[in-house]
Coordinates of C-alpha atoms in Angstrom, one line a residue:
M1 CA 4.1 -17.0 25.6
T2 CA 3.1 -13.4 24.8
R3 CA 0.9 -12.5 21.9
G4 CA 3.7 -10.7 20.1
L5 CA 6.0 -13.8 20.4
R6 CA 3.2 -16.1 19.1
S7 CA 2.7 -13.8 16.1
L8 CA 6.4 -13.6 15.4
L9 CA 6.8 -17.4 15.6
G10 CA 3.8 -17.9 13.3
A11 CA 5.3 -15.5 10.7
L12 CA 8.7 -17.2 10.9
S13 CA 7.0 -20.6 10.4
L14 CA 5.2 -19.3 7.3
L15 CA 8.4 -17.8 5.9
V16 CA 10.3 -21.1 6.4
T17 CA 7.6 -23.0 4.6
L18 CA 7.6 -20.6 1.7
M19 CA 11.3 -20.8 1.4
L20 CA 11.3 -24.6 1.3
F21 CA 8.7 -24.6 -1.5
A22 CA 10.5 -21.8 -3.4
A23 CA 14.0 -23.2 -3.4
P24 CA 13.6 -25.6 -6.4
A25 CA 11.9 -22.9 -8.5
Q26 CA 14.4 -20.1 -7.9
A27 CA 16.7 -21.2 -10.8
A28 CA 13.8 -21.7 -13.2
G29 CA 13.0 -18.0 -13.7
P30 CA 14.6 -14.5 -13.6
T31 CA 16.6 -13.6 -10.5
C32 CA 14.4 -12.2 -7.7
N33 CA 16.1 -9.7 -5.4
G34 CA 15.1 -8.3 -2.1
K35 CA 15.5 -8.6 1.7
F36 CA 13.4 -9.0 4.8
V37 CA 12.1 -5.8 6.3
N38 CA 14.0 -4.9 9.5
P39 CA 11.4 -3.3 11.8
I40 CA 14.1 -1.4 13.6
T41 CA 16.2 0.0 10.8
D42 CA 13.9 -0.1 7.7
V43 CA 10.8 1.5 9.1
C44 CA 10.2 5.2 9.3
W45 CA 8.8 5.3 12.8
S46 CA 8.3 9.1 12.6
C47 CA 5.6 8.3 10.0
L48 CA 3.3 7.4 13.0
F49 CA 2.8 11.0 13.6
P50 CA 1.1 13.4 13.9
L51 CA -0.8 11.9 16.8
S52 CA -4.1 13.8 17.6
V53 CA -6.8 13.8 20.3
G54 CA -9.9 15.3 18.7
G55 CA -8.7 18.2 16.6
L56 CA -5.6 18.8 18.7
K57 CA -2.3 17.4 17.6
I58 CA -0.6 16.3 20.8
W59 CA 2.4 15.0 18.9
P60 CA 2.9 17.2 15.9
S61 CA 4.8 16.3 12.7
G62 CA 6.1 18.1 9.6
R63 CA 4.1 15.7 7.4
P64 CA 0.7 16.7 6.3
D65 CA -2.3 15.1 8.1
T66 CA -5.9 14.5 7.3
S67 CA -8.8 16.2 9.1
N68 CA -9.6 14.7 12.5
P69 CA -12.9 14.8 14.4
A70 CA -13.1 18.2 16.2
S71 CA -14.4 16.8 19.5
P72 CA -12.0 14.8 21.8
V73 CA -15.0 12.9 23.1
C74 CA -16.7 10.1 21.1
A75 CA -19.4 7.6 21.7
C76 CA -19.9 4.1 20.2
A77 CA -22.4 1.3 20.5
D78 CA -20.5 -1.8 19.4
P79 CA -22.3 -3.8 20.8
L80 CA -22.7 -2.0 24.1
P81 CA -22.7 1.8 24.4
R82 CA -19.4 3.3 25.4
I83 CA -17.8 6.8 25.6
G84 CA -14.2 7.3 24.8
I85 CA -11.5 9.6 23.5
A86 CA -11.1 10.3 19.7
V87 CA -7.5 9.6 18.7
G88 CA -5.9 9.8 15.3
F89 CA -2.6 8.3 14.1
W90 CA -0.9 6.6 11.2
E91 CA -0.6 2.8 11.4
P92 CA 1.8 0.5 9.4
A93 CA -0.9 -2.1 8.4
R94 CA 0.1 -3.6 5.0
L95 CA 3.2 -4.5 3.1
A96 CA 3.4 -4.7 -0.7
D97 CA 5.7 -6.3 -3.3
V98 CA 5.7 -4.6 -6.6
T99 CA 7.6 -6.5 -9.3
M100 CA 7.7 -7.3 -13.0
K101 CA 8.8 -10.8 -12.2
P102 CA 6.0 -13.3 -11.6
W103 CA 6.1 -15.0 -8.2
C104 CA 8.9 -12.8 -7.0
F105 CA 8.6 -11.8 -3.3
P106 CA 11.2 -9.0 -2.6
N107 CA 9.9 -8.5 1.0
L108 CA 10.4 -12.2 1.8
G109 CA 14.1 -12.0 1.1
G110 CA 13.9 -12.1 -2.7
I111 CA 12.5 -15.7 -3.0
R112 CA 10.5 -17.0 -5.9
I113 CA 7.4 -19.2 -5.2
A114 CA 6.8 -20.4 -8.8
P115 CA 3.9 -22.8 -9.4
G116 CA 5.7 -24.5 -12.3
F117 CA 3.6 -23.0 -15.1
D118 CA 3.9 -19.9 -17.2
I119 CA 1.4 -17.2 -16.0
G120 CA 1.3 -13.5 -15.4
Q121 CA 4.5 -12.3 -17.1
G122 CA 5.5 -8.7 -16.4
Y123 CA 7.7 -6.5 -18.5
L124 CA 9.2 -3.1 -19.1
A125 CA 9.2 -2.0 -22.7
G126 CA 10.8 1.1 -24.3
P127 CA 9.3 3.3 -27.1
S128 CA 8.6 1.5 -30.3
M129 CA 7.9 2.4 -33.9
V130 CA 5.3 -0.3 -34.0
G131 CA 2.0 1.3 -33.5
G132 CA 3.7 4.7 -33.0
R133 CA 4.2 4.1 -29.3
S134 CA 6.4 6.9 -28.0
Q135 CA 6.3 6.0 -24.2
S136 CA 7.9 3.3 -22.2
T137 CA 5.3 0.8 -20.9
A138 CA 5.4 -1.6 -18.0
K139 CA 3.4 -4.4 -16.4
W140 CA 3.7 -4.9 -12.6
H141 CA 2.5 -7.5 -10.2
V142 CA 1.6 -6.8 -6.6
H143 CA 1.6 -9.1 -3.5
W144 CA -0.3 -7.7 -0.6
Y145 CA 0.6 -8.8 3.0
V146 CA -1.3 -8.3 6.2
Y147 CA 1.4 -6.6 8.3
P148 CA 0.1 -5.2 11.6
L149 CA 3.5 -4.2 12.9
L150 CA 2.4 -2.2 15.9
Y151 CA 0.3 -5.1 17.2
W152 CA 3.2 -7.5 16.8
M153 CA 5.6 -5.3 18.7
E154 CA 3.1 -4.7 21.5
I155 CA 3.9 -1.0 21.6
L156 CA 0.7 -0.4 23.5
T157 CA -0.7 -3.7 25.0
D158 CA -4.3 -4.5 24.1
F159 CA -4.8 -1.1 22.3
V160 CA -8.2 -1.6 20.7
C161 CA -7.3 0.6 17.7
F162 CA -4.5 -1.7 16.4
E163 CA -5.5 -4.3 13.9
Q164 CA -5.1 -7.6 15.6
A165 CA -4.0 -10.1 13.0
S166 CA -1.1 -12.4 12.0
F167 CA 1.3 -12.0 9.1
D168 CA -0.2 -13.4 5.9
I169 CA 0.1 -13.1 2.2
A170 CA -3.4 -11.8 1.4
Y171 CA -3.4 -11.4 -2.4
M172 CA -1.2 -12.3 -5.4
T173 CA -2.1 -10.6 -8.7
E174 CA -0.6 -13.4 -10.9
I175 CA -3.7 -15.5 -10.4
D176 CA -6.2 -12.6 -10.8
P177 CA -7.5 -12.4 -14.4
L178 CA -8.9 -8.9 -13.7
W179 CA -5.3 -7.7 -13.1
Q180 CA -4.0 -9.1 -16.4
D181 CA -6.4 -7.6 -18.9
D182 CA -7.7 -4.1 -19.4
A183 CA -11.0 -5.3 -20.8
L184 CA -11.7 -7.6 -17.9
T185 CA -10.8 -4.8 -15.5
T186 CA -13.8 -2.8 -16.7
L187 CA -16.0 -5.2 -14.7
I188 CA -14.9 -3.4 -11.5
N189 CA -14.1 0.1 -12.9
P190 CA -16.8 0.7 -15.7
E191 CA -16.6 4.4 -14.9
A192 CA -13.0 4.6 -16.4
I193 CA -14.4 5.4 -19.8
I194 CA -15.7 8.7 -18.5
F195 CA -12.2 9.9 -17.5
A196 CA -10.4 8.6 -20.6
N197 CA -10.1 12.1 -22.1
P198 CA -7.6 14.9 -22.2
I199 CA -9.6 17.3 -20.0
A200 CA -10.0 14.8 -17.1
Q201 CA -6.4 13.8 -17.3
A202 CA -5.2 17.4 -17.4
A203 CA -6.9 17.9 -14.0
C204 CA -4.4 15.4 -12.6
A205 CA -1.7 18.1 -12.7
G206 CA -3.4 19.8 -9.8
D207 CA -3.6 16.5 -7.9
C208 CA 0.2 16.1 -8.5
I209 CA 0.9 19.5 -7.0
A210 CA -1.5 19.0 -4.1
G211 CA -0.1 15.5 -3.2
T212 CA 3.5 16.8 -3.3
V213 CA 2.9 20.0 -1.3
N214 CA 0.2 18.7 1.1
L215 CA -2.4 16.0 0.5
P216 CA -3.9 14.5 -2.7
L217 CA -7.3 15.7 -3.8
D218 CA -9.8 13.1 -3.0
P219 CA -12.5 14.5 -5.4
L220 CA -10.1 13.8 -8.3
F221 CA -10.4 10.0 -7.5
W222 CA -9.4 9.1 -11.1
C223 CA -6.0 10.7 -10.7
A224 CA -2.9 9.3 -9.1
G225 CA -1.2 12.7 -9.1
C226 CA 2.3 12.8 -10.5
Q227 CA 2.2 9.0 -11.3
G228 CA -0.6 9.2 -13.8
S229 CA -4.1 7.9 -14.1
M230 CA -5.7 5.7 -11.5
Y231 CA -7.5 3.7 -14.2
P232 CA -7.5 1.0 -15.2
L233 CA -7.3 -0.8 -11.8
N234 CA -4.5 -3.1 -12.9
G235 CA -0.7 -3.2 -13.3
N236 CA -0.6 -2.2 -17.0
V237 CA 1.2 1.2 -17.0
P238 CA 1.1 2.8 -20.5
A239 CA 3.5 5.6 -19.6
S240 CA 6.4 4.4 -17.4
I241 CA 8.9 7.1 -16.5
G242 CA 10.9 4.9 -14.2
H243 CA 10.7 2.0 -11.7
V244 CA 9.8 4.2 -8.7
Q245 CA 7.1 6.2 -10.5
S246 CA 5.4 3.2 -12.2
S247 CA 5.7 0.9 -9.2
R248 CA 4.0 3.5 -7.0
L249 CA 1.3 3.9 -9.6
A250 CA 0.8 0.1 -9.5
V251 CA 0.5 -0.1 -5.7
S252 CA -1.9 2.9 -5.7
R253 CA -4.1 1.2 -8.2
F254 CA -4.0 -2.0 -6.3
A255 CA -5.0 -0.3 -3.1
Y256 CA -8.0 1.2 -5.0
K257 CA -8.8 -2.2 -6.4
M258 CA -8.9 -3.7 -2.9
H259 CA -11.4 -1.0 -1.8
R260 CA -13.5 -1.5 -4.9
E261 CA -13.7 -5.2 -4.2
A262 CA -14.6 -4.6 -0.5
L263 CA -11.3 -6.2 0.6
A264 CA -10.1 -2.9 2.1
W265 CA -12.2 -0.5 4.2
G266 CA -12.2 3.1 5.4
T267 CA -10.5 3.8 8.7
M268 CA -10.2 7.6 8.7
G269 CA -12.5 10.4 9.8
S270 CA -15.6 10.5 12.1
K271 CA -17.0 7.4 10.3
G272 CA -14.0 5.3 11.3
L273 CA -14.1 6.1 15.1
C274 CA -16.1 3.1 16.0
K275 CA -15.6 0.7 13.1
K276 CA -14.3 0.3 9.6
Y277 CA -16.7 1.3 6.8
L278 CA -17.1 0.6 3.1
M279 CA -15.1 2.9 0.8
P280 CA -15.7 1.7 -2.8
I281 CA -14.1 5.0 -4.1
M282 CA -10.8 5.1 -2.2
R283 CA -9.9 8.3 -0.4
K284 CA -6.2 8.7 -1.4
Q285 CA -5.6 10.7 1.7
Q286 CA -5.9 7.6 3.8
Y287 CA -2.6 6.2 2.7
R288 CA 1.1 6.8 2.8
F289 CA 3.6 4.6 1.0
Q290 CA 7.2 4.1 2.3
M291 CA 9.8 2.3 0.2
V292 CA 11.4 -0.6 2.1
N293 CA 13.0 -2.4 -0.9
P294 CA 15.5 -2.1 -2.5
I295 CA 16.6 1.0 -0.4
P296 CA 14.4 2.0 2.5
T297 CA 13.4 5.6 3.0
V298 CA 13.4 6.1 6.7
S299 CA 13.9 9.9 7.2
G300 CA 12.8 13.2 5.8
R301 CA 9.4 14.6 5.0
F302 CA 8.9 12.4 1.9
A303 CA 10.0 9.2 3.6
C304 CA 6.3 8.1 3.5
S305 CA 4.8 10.2 0.9
A306 CA 1.1 10.4 -0.1
I307 CA -0.4 8.8 -3.2
G308 CA 0.4 10.9 -6.2
A309 CA 3.3 12.8 -4.7
S310 CA 6.3 13.5 -6.9
T311 CA 9.0 10.9 -6.8
M312 CA 11.7 13.6 -7.5
P313 CA 13.9 14.0 -5.6
P314 CA 13.0 11.9 -2.5
D315 CA 13.1 8.6 -4.4
A316 CA 15.7 9.4 -7.0
G317 CA 18.4 6.7 -7.3
R318 CA 16.5 4.2 -5.2
A319 CA 16.0 1.8 -8.1
Y320 CA 19.0 0.6 -10.0
P321 CA 19.7 -2.0 -12.7
A322 CA 19.6 -5.8 -12.0
G323 CA 19.6 -6.0 -8.2
G324 CA 17.4 -3.0 -7.5
E325 CA 14.4 -3.5 -9.8
D326 CA 12.1 -5.4 -7.4
M327 CA 10.3 -2.9 -5.2
G328 CA 8.7 -3.2 -1.7
Y329 CA 6.5 -0.7 0.1
L330 CA 5.2 -0.4 3.6
V331 CA 1.6 0.9 3.6
W332 CA 0.7 3.4 6.3
R333 CA -3.0 3.9 6.9
K334 CA -4.6 6.8 8.7
R335 CA -6.7 5.6 11.6
N336 CA -9.2 7.5 13.7
C337 CA -10.5 5.5 16.7
C338 CA -12.6 5.9 19.8
V339 CA -10.5 4.7 22.7
L340 CA -12.0 3.9 26.1

């Protein structure tokens, strides 16, 4: 039995188990919508590119790319010294549900895995005269899957740069108190108070333009470009313009939260050639997000857009009432690696 087949069977076994547990709870809460991601039709395979060797792009792309090590030759000592070739590519490594409905898993076919008690309610609220709130607000939950698609499909057998793991649900924010409350979230982002002012937020307009035209500005780490502020690192969105905008903001914040908690690491640049490295302040340029639920984006320059890029027009009309409010994103991660 090949490695890819074993991984696929393991993933199917996990999904069947989850569906059996979820079946009795489906009727107890709001309807959860979604579908399984089809790796053939729902994945933007051109998002793998550009592919580079050193500073030379051997498979170019119209999508912006991060800087790659200039030299095509690299050396590592892990644990034995070795010399290799420095390659750079984009890897589909994670999958994310972004939903207002607790325990709703859009990327698992729209099942609910409710534990039987009330916890982690999400919402979308419009403007209100109470407190003078003039913006729509939202609260999102995120489920983070380990999803090493290239490794499963054995596109390159035993390629050392691919993350070698099995499908798994790695994180659910419903049971994370830091995701629920802004005050508790300050435990992991105490610096947020420094950027809670009009001048710091006005700088995010430049990040919005940069992320849409080319790449987001990593020095403006407190900005999520056109989506708003990266702080607090939770799913409470005080200015929700629409489902696509605020769900992308929630998944951007969650990715940053994973880095802050040392649950996600740096993989790009010269430091990533030999191994992953700590990145407590996430570099936004390391990620691209591709919508896979409710309507996959599989073509065009903005099919897998950068953190903070405008959601107009590439994602316009991709969320719709009732059946199209539970979102799913495939997370593409830039990888620089030293290959033997």
